[in-house]
Tab-separated table of C-alpha atoms in Angstrom:
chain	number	residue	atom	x	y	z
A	1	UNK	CA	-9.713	-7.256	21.898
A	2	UNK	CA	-10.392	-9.316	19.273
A	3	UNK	CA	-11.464	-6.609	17.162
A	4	UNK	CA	-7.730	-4.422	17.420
A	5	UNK	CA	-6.393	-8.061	16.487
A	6	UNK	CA	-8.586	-8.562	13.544
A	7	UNK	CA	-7.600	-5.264	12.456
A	8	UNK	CA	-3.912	-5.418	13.324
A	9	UNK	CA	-4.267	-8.394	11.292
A	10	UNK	CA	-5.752	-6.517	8.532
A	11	UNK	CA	-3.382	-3.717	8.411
A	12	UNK	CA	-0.091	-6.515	8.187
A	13	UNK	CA	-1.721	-8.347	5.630
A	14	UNK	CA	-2.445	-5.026	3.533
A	15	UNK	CA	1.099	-3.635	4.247
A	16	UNK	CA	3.221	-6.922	3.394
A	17	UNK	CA	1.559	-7.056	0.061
A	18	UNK	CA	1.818	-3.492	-1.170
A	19	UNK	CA	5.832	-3.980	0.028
A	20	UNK	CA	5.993	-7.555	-2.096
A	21	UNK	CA	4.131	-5.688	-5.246
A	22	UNK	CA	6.616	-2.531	-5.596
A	23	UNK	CA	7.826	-2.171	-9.044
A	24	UNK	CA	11.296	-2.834	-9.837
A	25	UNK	CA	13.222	0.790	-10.900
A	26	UNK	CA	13.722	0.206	-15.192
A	27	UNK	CA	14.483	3.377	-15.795
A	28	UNK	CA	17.343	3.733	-18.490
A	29	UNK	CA	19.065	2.316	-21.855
A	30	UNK	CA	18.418	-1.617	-22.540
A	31	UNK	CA	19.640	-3.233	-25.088
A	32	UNK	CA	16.840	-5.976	-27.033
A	33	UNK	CA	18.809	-8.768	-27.944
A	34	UNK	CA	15.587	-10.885	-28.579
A	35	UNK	CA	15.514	-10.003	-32.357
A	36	UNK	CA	18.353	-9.405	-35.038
A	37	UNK	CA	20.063	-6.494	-35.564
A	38	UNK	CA	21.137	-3.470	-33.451
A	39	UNK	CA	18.233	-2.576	-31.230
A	40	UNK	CA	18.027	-0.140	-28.470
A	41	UNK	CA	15.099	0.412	-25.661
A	42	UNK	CA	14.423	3.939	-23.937
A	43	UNK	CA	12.363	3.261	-20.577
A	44	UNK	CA	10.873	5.687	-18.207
A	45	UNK	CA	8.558	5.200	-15.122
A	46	UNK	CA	6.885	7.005	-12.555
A	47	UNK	CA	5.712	4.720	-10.226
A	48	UNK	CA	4.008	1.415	-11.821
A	49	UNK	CA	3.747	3.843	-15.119
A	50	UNK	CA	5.823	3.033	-18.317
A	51	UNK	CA	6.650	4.269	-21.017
A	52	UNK	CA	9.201	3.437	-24.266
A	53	UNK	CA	10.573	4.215	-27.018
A	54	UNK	CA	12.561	1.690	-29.100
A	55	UNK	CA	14.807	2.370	-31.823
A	56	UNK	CA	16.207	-0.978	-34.032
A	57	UNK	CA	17.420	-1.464	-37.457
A	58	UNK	CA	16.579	-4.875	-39.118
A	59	UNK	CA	18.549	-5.501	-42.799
A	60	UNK	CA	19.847	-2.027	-42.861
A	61	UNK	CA	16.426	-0.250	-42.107
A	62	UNK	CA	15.659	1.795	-39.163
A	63	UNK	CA	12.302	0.766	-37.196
A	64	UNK	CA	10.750	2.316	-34.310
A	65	UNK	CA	7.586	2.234	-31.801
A	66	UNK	CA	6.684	3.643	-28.801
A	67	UNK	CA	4.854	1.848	-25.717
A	68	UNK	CA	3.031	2.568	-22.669
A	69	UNK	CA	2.114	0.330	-20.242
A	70	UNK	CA	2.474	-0.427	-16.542
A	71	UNK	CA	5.079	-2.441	-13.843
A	72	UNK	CA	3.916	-4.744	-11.205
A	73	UNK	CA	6.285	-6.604	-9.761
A	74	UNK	CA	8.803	-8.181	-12.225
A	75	UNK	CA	5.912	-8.274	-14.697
A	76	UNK	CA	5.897	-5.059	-16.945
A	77	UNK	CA	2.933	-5.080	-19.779
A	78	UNK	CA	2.782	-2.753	-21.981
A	79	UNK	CA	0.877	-1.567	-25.721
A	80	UNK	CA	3.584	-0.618	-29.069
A	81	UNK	CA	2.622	1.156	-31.535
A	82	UNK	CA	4.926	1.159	-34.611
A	83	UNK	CA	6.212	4.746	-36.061
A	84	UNK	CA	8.419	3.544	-38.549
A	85	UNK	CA	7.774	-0.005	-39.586
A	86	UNK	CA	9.266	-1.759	-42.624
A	87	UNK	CA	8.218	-5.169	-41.807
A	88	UNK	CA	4.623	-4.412	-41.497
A	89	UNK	CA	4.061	-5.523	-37.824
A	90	UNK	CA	1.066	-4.764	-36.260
A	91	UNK	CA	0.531	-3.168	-33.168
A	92	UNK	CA	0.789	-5.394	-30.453
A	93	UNK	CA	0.222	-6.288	-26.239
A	94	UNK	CA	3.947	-7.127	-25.056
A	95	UNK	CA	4.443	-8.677	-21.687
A	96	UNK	CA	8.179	-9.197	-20.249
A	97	UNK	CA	9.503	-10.501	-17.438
A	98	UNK	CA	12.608	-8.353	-15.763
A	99	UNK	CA	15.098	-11.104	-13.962
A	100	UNK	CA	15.607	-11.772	-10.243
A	101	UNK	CA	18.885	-9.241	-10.044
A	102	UNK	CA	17.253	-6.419	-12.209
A	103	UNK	CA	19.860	-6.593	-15.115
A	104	UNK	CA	18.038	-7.971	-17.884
A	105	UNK	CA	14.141	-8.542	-19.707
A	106	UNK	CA	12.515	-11.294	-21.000
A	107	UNK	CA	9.554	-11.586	-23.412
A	108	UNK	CA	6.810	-13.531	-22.771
């Protein structure tokens, strides 16, 4: 008996926190309001998978990098790497926090 408990046990435990850890759906068109200018964000996911493309224009200049990365939670982390850059930023580690209600991002 105490066994099937421990186990029951065991499989709750494992089962509540794979439900708590899904990823949030970010699929779609954000807008990045974090920086000047008129900046848009492509997302897609599979799963915890993501990837992005963003397309921005800072002082009349069009800018762009892509990044993959991964979702856990409200956490999404991710790698850029910059196609078009006219402000010589280097490639980067971004992590951003996606709000309570889904509707909007936040860099850490």
């Amino acid at each position: 008996m105490k066994n099937t408990t421990s186990g029951l046990l065991t499989v709750f435990i494992i089962f509540w926190f794979s439900t708590t850890s899904l990823a949030a759906d970010i699929n779609g068109l954000w807008k990045e309001t974090t920086y000047p200018g008129d900046n848009w964000i492509a997302i897609t996911q599979e799963g915890q998978k993501t990837e992005m493309i963003l397309i921005g224009f800072f002082k009349g200049q069009m800018e762009t990098y892509r990044g993959t990365g991964q979702i856990n939670g409200n956490n999404i982390y991710y790698d850029t790497h910059w196609t078009k850059n006219t402000r010589n930023i280097v490639d980067n580690k971004l992590y951003i926090t996606l709000s309570e209600d889904g509707k909007t991002m936040e860099r850490q």
